[in-house]
CSV table of C-alpha atoms in Angstrom, one decimal:
chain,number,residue,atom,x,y,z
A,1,UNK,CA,-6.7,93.3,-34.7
A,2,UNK,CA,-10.1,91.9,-34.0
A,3,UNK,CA,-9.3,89.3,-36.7
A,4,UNK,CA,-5.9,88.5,-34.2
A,5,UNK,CA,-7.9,87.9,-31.2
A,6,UNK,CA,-10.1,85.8,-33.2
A,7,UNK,CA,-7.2,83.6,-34.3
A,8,UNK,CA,-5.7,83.7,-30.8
A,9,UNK,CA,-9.0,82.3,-29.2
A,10,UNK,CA,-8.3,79.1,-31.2
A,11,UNK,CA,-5.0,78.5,-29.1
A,12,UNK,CA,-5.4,76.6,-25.9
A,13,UNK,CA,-6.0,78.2,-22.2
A,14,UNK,CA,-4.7,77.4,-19.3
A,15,UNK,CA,-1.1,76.1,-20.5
A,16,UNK,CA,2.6,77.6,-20.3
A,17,UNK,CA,1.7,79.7,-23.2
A,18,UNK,CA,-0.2,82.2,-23.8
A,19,UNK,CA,-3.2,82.4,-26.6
A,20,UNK,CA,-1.7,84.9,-29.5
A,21,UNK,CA,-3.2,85.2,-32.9
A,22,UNK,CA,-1.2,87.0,-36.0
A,23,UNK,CA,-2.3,89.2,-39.4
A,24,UNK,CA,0.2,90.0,-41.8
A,25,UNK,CA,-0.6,92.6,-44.4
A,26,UNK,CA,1.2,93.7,-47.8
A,27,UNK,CA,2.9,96.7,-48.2
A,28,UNK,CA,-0.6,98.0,-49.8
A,29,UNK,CA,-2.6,97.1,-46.7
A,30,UNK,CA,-4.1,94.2,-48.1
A,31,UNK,CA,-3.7,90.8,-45.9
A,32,UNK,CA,-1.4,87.8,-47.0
A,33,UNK,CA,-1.6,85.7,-44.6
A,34,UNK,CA,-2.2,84.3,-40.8
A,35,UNK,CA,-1.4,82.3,-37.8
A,36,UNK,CA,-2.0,81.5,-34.2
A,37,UNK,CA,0.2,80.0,-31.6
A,38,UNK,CA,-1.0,76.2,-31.0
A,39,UNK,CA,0.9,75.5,-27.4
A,40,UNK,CA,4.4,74.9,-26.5
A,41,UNK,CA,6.8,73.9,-28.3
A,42,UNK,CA,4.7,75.2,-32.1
A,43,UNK,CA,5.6,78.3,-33.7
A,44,UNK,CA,4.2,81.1,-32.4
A,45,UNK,CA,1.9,83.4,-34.3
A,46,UNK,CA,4.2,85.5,-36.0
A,47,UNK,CA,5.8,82.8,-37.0
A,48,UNK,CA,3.1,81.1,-38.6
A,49,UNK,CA,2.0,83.5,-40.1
A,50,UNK,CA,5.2,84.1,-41.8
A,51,UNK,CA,5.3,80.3,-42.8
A,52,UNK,CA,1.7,80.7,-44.4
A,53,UNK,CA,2.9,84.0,-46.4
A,54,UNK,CA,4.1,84.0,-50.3
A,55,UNK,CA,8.0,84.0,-50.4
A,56,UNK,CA,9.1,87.3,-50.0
A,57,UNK,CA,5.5,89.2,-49.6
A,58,UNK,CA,5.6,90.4,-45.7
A,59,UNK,CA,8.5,92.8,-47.1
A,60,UNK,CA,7.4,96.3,-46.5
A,61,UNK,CA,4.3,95.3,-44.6
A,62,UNK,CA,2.4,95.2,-41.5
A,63,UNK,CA,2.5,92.7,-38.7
A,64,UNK,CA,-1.0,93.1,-36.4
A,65,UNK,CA,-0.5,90.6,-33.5
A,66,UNK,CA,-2.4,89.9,-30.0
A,67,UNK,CA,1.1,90.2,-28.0
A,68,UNK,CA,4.3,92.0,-28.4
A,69,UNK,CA,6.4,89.6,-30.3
A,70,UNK,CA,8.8,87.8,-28.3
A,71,UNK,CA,13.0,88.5,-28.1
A,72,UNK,CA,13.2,85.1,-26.1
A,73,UNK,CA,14.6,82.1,-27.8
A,74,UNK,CA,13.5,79.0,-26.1
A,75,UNK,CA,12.0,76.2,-28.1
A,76,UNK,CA,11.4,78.8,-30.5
A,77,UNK,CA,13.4,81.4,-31.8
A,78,UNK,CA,12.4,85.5,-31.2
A,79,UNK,CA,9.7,86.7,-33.3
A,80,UNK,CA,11.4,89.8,-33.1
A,81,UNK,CA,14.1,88.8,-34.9
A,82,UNK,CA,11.8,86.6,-37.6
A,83,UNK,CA,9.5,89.7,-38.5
A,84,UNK,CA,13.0,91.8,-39.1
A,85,UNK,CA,14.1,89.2,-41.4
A,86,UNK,CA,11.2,88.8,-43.6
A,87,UNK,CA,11.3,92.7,-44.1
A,88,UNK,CA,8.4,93.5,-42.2
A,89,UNK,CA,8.2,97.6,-41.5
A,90,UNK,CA,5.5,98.1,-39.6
A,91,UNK,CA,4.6,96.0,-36.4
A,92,UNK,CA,1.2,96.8,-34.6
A,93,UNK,CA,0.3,94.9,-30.8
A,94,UNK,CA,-2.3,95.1,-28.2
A,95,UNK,CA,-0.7,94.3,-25.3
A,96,UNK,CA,2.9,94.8,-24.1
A,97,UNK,CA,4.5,90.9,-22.8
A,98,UNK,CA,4.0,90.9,-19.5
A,99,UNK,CA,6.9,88.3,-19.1
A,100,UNK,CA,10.3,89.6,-18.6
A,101,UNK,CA,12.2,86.4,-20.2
A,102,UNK,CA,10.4,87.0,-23.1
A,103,UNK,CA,9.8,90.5,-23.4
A,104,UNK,CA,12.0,93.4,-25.6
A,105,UNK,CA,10.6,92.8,-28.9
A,106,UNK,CA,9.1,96.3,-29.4
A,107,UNK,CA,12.3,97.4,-28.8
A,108,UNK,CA,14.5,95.4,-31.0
A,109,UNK,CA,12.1,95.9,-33.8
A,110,UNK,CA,12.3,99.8,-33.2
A,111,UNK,CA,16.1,99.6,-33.3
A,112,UNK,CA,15.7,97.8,-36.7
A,113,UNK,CA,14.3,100.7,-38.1
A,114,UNK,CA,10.3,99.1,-37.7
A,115,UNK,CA,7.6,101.4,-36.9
A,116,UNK,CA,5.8,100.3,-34.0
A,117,UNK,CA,2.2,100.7,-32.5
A,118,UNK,CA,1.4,99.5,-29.4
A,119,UNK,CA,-1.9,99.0,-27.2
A,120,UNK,CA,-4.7,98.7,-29.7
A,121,UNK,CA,-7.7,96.4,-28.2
A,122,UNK,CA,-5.0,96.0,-25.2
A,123,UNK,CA,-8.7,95.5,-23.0
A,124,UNK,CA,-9.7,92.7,-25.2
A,125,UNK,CA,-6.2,91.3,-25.4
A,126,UNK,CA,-5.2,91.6,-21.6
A,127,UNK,CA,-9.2,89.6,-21.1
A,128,UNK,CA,-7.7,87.0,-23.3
A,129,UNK,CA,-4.5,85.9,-21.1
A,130,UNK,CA,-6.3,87.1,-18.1
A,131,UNK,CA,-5.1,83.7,-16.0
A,132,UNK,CA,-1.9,83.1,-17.7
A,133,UNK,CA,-1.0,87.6,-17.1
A,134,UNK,CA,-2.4,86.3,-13.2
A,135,UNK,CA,-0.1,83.2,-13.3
A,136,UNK,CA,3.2,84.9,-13.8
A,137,UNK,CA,2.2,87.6,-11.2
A,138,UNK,CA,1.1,84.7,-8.6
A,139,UNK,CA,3.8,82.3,-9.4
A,140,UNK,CA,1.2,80.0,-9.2
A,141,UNK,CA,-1.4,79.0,-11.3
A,142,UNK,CA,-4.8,80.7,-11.4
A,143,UNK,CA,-7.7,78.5,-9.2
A,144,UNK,CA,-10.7,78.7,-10.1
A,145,UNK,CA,-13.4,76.9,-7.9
A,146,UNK,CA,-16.7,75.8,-9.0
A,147,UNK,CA,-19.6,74.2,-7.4
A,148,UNK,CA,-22.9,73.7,-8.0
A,149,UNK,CA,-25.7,74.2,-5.4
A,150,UNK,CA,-29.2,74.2,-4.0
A,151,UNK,CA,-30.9,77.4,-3.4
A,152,UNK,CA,-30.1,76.4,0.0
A,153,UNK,CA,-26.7,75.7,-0.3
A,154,UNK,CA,-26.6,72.2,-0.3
A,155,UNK,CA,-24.7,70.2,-3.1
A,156,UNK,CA,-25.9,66.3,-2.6
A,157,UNK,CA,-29.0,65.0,-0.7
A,158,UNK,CA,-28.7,63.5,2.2
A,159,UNK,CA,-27.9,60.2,0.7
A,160,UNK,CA,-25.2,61.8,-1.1
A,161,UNK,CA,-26.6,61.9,-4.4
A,162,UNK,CA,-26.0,65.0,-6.3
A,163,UNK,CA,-26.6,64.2,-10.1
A,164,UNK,CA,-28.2,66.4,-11.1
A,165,UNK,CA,-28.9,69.3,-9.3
A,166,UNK,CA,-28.9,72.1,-12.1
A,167,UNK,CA,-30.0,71.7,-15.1
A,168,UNK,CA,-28.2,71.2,-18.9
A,169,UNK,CA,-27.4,74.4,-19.8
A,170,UNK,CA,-26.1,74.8,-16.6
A,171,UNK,CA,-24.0,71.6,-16.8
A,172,UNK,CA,-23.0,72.7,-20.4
A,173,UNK,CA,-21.5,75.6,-19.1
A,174,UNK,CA,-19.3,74.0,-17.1
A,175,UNK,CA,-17.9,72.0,-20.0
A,176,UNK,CA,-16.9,75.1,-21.7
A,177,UNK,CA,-15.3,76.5,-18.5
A,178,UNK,CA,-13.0,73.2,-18.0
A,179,UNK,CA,-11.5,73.3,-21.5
A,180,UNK,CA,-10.3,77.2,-20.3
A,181,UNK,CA,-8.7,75.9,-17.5
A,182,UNK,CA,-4.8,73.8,-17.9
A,183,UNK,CA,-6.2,71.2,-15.1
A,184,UNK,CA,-9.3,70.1,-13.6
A,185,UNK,CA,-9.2,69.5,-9.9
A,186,UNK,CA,-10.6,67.3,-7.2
A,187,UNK,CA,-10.1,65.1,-4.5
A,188,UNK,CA,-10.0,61.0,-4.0
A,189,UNK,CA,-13.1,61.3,-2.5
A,190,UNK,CA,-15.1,62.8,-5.0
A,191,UNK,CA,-13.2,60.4,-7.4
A,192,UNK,CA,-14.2,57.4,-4.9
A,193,UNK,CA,-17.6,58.6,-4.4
A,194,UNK,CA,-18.8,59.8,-8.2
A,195,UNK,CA,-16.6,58.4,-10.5
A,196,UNK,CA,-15.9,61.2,-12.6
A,197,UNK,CA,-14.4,61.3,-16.1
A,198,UNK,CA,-13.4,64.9,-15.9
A,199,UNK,CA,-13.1,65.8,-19.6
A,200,UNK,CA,-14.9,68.3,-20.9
A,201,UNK,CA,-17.7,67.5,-23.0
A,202,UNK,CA,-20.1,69.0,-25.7
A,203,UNK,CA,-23.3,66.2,-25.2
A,204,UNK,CA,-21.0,63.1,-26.1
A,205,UNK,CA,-18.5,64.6,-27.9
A,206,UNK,CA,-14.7,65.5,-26.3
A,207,UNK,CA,-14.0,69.1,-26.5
A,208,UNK,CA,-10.8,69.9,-28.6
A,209,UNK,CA,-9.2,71.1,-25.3
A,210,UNK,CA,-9.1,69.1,-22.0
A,211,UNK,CA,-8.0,69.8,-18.9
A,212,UNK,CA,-4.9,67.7,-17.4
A,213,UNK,CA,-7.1,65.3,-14.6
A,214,UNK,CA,-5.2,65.7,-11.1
A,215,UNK,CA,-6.7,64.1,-7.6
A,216,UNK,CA,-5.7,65.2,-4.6
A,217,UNK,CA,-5.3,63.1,-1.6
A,218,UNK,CA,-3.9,59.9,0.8
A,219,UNK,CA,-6.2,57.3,-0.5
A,220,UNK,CA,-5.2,55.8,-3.7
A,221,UNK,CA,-7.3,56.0,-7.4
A,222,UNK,CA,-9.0,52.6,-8.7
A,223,UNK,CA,-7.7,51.5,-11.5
A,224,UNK,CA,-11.0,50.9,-13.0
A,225,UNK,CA,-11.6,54.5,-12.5
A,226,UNK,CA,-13.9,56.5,-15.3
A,227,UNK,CA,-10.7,59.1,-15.6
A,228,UNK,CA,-8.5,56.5,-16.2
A,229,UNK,CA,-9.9,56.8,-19.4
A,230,UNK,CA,-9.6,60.6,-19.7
A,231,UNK,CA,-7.0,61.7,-22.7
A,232,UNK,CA,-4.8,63.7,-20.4
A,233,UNK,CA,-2.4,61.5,-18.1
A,234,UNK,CA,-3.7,61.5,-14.5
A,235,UNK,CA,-1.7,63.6,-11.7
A,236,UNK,CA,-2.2,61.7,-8.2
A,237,UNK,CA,-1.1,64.2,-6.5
A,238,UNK,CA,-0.5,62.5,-2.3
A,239,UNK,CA,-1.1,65.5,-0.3
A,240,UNK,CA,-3.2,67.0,1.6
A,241,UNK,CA,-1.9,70.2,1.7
A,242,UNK,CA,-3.3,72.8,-1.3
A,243,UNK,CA,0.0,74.8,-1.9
A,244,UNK,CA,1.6,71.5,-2.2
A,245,UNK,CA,-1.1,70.5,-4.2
A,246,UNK,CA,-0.8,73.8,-6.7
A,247,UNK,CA,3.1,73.5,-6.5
A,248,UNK,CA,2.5,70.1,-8.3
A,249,UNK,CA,0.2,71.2,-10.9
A,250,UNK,CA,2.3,74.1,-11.6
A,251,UNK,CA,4.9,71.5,-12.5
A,252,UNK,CA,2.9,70.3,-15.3
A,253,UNK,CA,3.2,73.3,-16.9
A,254,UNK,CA,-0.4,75.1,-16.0
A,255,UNK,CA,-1.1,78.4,-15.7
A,256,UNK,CA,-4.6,77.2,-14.6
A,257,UNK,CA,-7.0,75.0,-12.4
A,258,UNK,CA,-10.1,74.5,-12.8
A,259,UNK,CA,-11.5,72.6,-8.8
A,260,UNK,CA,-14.6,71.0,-9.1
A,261,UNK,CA,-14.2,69.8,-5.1
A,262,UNK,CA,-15.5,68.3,-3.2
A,263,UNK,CA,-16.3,70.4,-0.1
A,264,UNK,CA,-13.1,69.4,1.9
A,265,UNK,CA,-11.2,69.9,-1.4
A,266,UNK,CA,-12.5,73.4,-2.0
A,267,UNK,CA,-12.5,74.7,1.8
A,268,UNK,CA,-9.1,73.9,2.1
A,269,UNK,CA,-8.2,75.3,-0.9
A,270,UNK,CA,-10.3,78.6,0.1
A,271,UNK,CA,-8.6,78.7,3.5
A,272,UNK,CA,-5.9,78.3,2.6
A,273,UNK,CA,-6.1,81.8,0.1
A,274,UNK,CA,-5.5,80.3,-3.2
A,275,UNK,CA,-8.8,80.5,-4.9
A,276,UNK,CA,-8.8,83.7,-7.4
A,277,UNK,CA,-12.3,82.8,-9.0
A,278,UNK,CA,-15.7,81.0,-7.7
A,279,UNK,CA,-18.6,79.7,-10.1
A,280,UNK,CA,-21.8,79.1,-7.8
A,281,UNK,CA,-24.4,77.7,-9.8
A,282,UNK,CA,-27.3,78.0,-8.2
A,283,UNK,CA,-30.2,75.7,-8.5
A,284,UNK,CA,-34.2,77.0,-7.6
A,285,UNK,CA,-35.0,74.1,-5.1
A,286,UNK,CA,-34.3,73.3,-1.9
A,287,UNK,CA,-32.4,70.1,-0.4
A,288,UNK,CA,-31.7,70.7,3.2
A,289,UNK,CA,-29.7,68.6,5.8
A,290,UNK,CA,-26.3,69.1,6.1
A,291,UNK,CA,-24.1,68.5,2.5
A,292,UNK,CA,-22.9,71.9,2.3
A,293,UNK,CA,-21.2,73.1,-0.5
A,294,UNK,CA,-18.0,74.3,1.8
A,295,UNK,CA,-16.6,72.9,4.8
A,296,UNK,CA,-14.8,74.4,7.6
A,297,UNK,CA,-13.4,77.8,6.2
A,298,UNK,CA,-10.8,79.2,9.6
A,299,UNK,CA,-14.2,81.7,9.9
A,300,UNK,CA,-14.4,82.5,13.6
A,301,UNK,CA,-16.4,85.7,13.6
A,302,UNK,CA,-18.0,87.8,11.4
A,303,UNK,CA,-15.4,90.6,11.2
A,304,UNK,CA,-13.4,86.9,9.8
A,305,UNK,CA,-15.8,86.4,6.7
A,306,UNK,CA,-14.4,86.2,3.5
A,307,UNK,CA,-15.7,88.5,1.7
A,308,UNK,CA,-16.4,88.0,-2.5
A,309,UNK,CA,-16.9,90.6,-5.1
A,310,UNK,CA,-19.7,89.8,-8.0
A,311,UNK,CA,-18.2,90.1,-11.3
A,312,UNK,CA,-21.4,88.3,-13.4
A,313,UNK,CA,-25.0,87.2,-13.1
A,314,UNK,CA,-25.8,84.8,-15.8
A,315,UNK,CA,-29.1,83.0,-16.2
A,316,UNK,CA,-28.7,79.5,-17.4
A,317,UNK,CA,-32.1,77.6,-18.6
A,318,UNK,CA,-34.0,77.7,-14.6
A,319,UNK,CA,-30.8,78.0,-12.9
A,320,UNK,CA,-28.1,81.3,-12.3
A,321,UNK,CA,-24.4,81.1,-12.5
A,322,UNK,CA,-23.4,83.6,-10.0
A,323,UNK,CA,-18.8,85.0,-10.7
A,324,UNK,CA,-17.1,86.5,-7.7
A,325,UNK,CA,-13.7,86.7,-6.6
A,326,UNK,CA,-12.3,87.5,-3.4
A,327,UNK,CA,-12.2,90.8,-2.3
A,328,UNK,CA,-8.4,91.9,-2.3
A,329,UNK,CA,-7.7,93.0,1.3
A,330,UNK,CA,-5.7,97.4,1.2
């Protein structure tokens, strides 16, 4: 199972599907083959797997996969139904699908006469979809904010430049954390004022996974633009309004968002109750004046603060990367 979850961290994050990764073993224990799910519309795991095995050798073996196979047929036909056809007898998951279109696979395998074993790793398996499990709960897709900061909380100096308040590990870390994400967020003034590419980036080189680039707002996107240049087709998304906003990059088929701001962006976004993750990275020095990292939050009074609950403290080079999410309300 470990080997799965391996395999399933090569699929992509933050899409319509989740990440699932597939051994098969022989009837003797000894394993044959494997496979990973690649996105929509590729074969899922099981699948692949199956594709990758000698004719005729999953008979009397074991399926170990990340997620109880599937009993959907959409693009893809039920795994369910492909593991009971190639003779598998034993069928051994982590976690049960939390999906209900696609979900019934344990039990159609145990009417075919399969043994089945269910939640070993779940943990590690349910950390692995953790935003696309959130997504179908939310009907939305998962936002996760990020800014970086002075110790002061201060993300530009006064003349507006901002680049670069933390440091390269810091900024390296980031990278990562956009190719976990479907989309990368921000507004047409960050776009207007910075000139982001928004892809994610180890030094020079592209990341195998990039976020879809989507800019909210009124004012329109030059076409010399640096994202213009991004892989990913750019969502102009007119709005001002953050559900409207989220209802649009739902439509692209993201489970989700990764919002790198600005301020305005990212208050509004807060206010309005759809952030389910902030990254604070938090540089040691001090700017002062008054580019905060957020804007007006609907804060009033004290007994009105928005509370956050620390999940991590990570040091990166001289700077911290502080993990919170909001404190769910009883």
């Amino acid at each position: 199972m470990r080997r799965a979850l391996e395999l399933a961290e090569r699929g992509p994050a933050g899409g319509p599907n989740p990440r699932v990764g597939c051994v098969l073993l022989g009837p003797g224990g000894e394993p044959i083959a494997e496979g990973w799910h690649r996105g929509a519309g590729t074969p899922h795991a099981e699948a692949d797997a199956l594709a990758r095995a000698p004719l005729g050798a999953a008979a009397g073996g074991t399926a170990v996969v990340t997620l109880e196979p599937c009993d959907h047929r959409g693009r893809t036909g039920p795994c369910s139904v492909a593991l009971l056809d190639a003779g598998v007898r034993r069928v051994v998951y982590a976690q049960a699908d939390p999906n209900p279109l696609a979900a019934g696979g344990a039990e159609r395998l145990r009417a075919g006469g399969v043994e089945v074993v269910a939640g070993l790793l779940s943990d590690e398996a349910a950390a692995l979809n953790e935003r696309w499990t959130a997504a179908l709960r939310l009907g939305r897709p998962w936002v996760t904010a990020k800014w970086a900061s002075s110790l002061d909380g201060r993300v530009a100096a006064q003349d507006g430049s901002s680049r670069w308040i933390t440091g390269p590990a810091a900024r390296a870390d980031v990278h990562r954390r956009r190719a976990e994400h479907g989309a990368i967020v921000v507004g047409t003034g960050t776009v207007l004022a910075d000139d982001p590419a928004l892809t994610a980036r180890d030094g020079d080189a592209l990341l195998p996974a990039q976020p879809r680039p989507v800019v909210v707002g009124l004012r329109d996107v030059p076409a010399e633009a640096a994202l213009h240049g991004h892989p990913e087709p750019v969502l102009a998304v007119r709005t001002r309004d953050p559900h409207e906003a989220v209802a649009a990059i739902a439509g692209t088929g993201a489970t989700s968002a990764f919002l790198e701001g600005g301020p305005t962006l990212v208050s509004a976004f807060l206010a309005a109750g759809l952030v389910d993750e902030v990254l604070v990275y938090l540089a040691p020095t001090l700017l002062g004046g008054d580019r905060l990292a957020t804007a007006d939050l609907g804060v009033r009074t004290i007994a009105g603060q928005r509370r956050l609950a620390i999940r991590d403290v990570v040091r990166l080079g001289d700077d911290l990367l502080v993990v919170a999410r909001p404190v769910e309300e009883d």
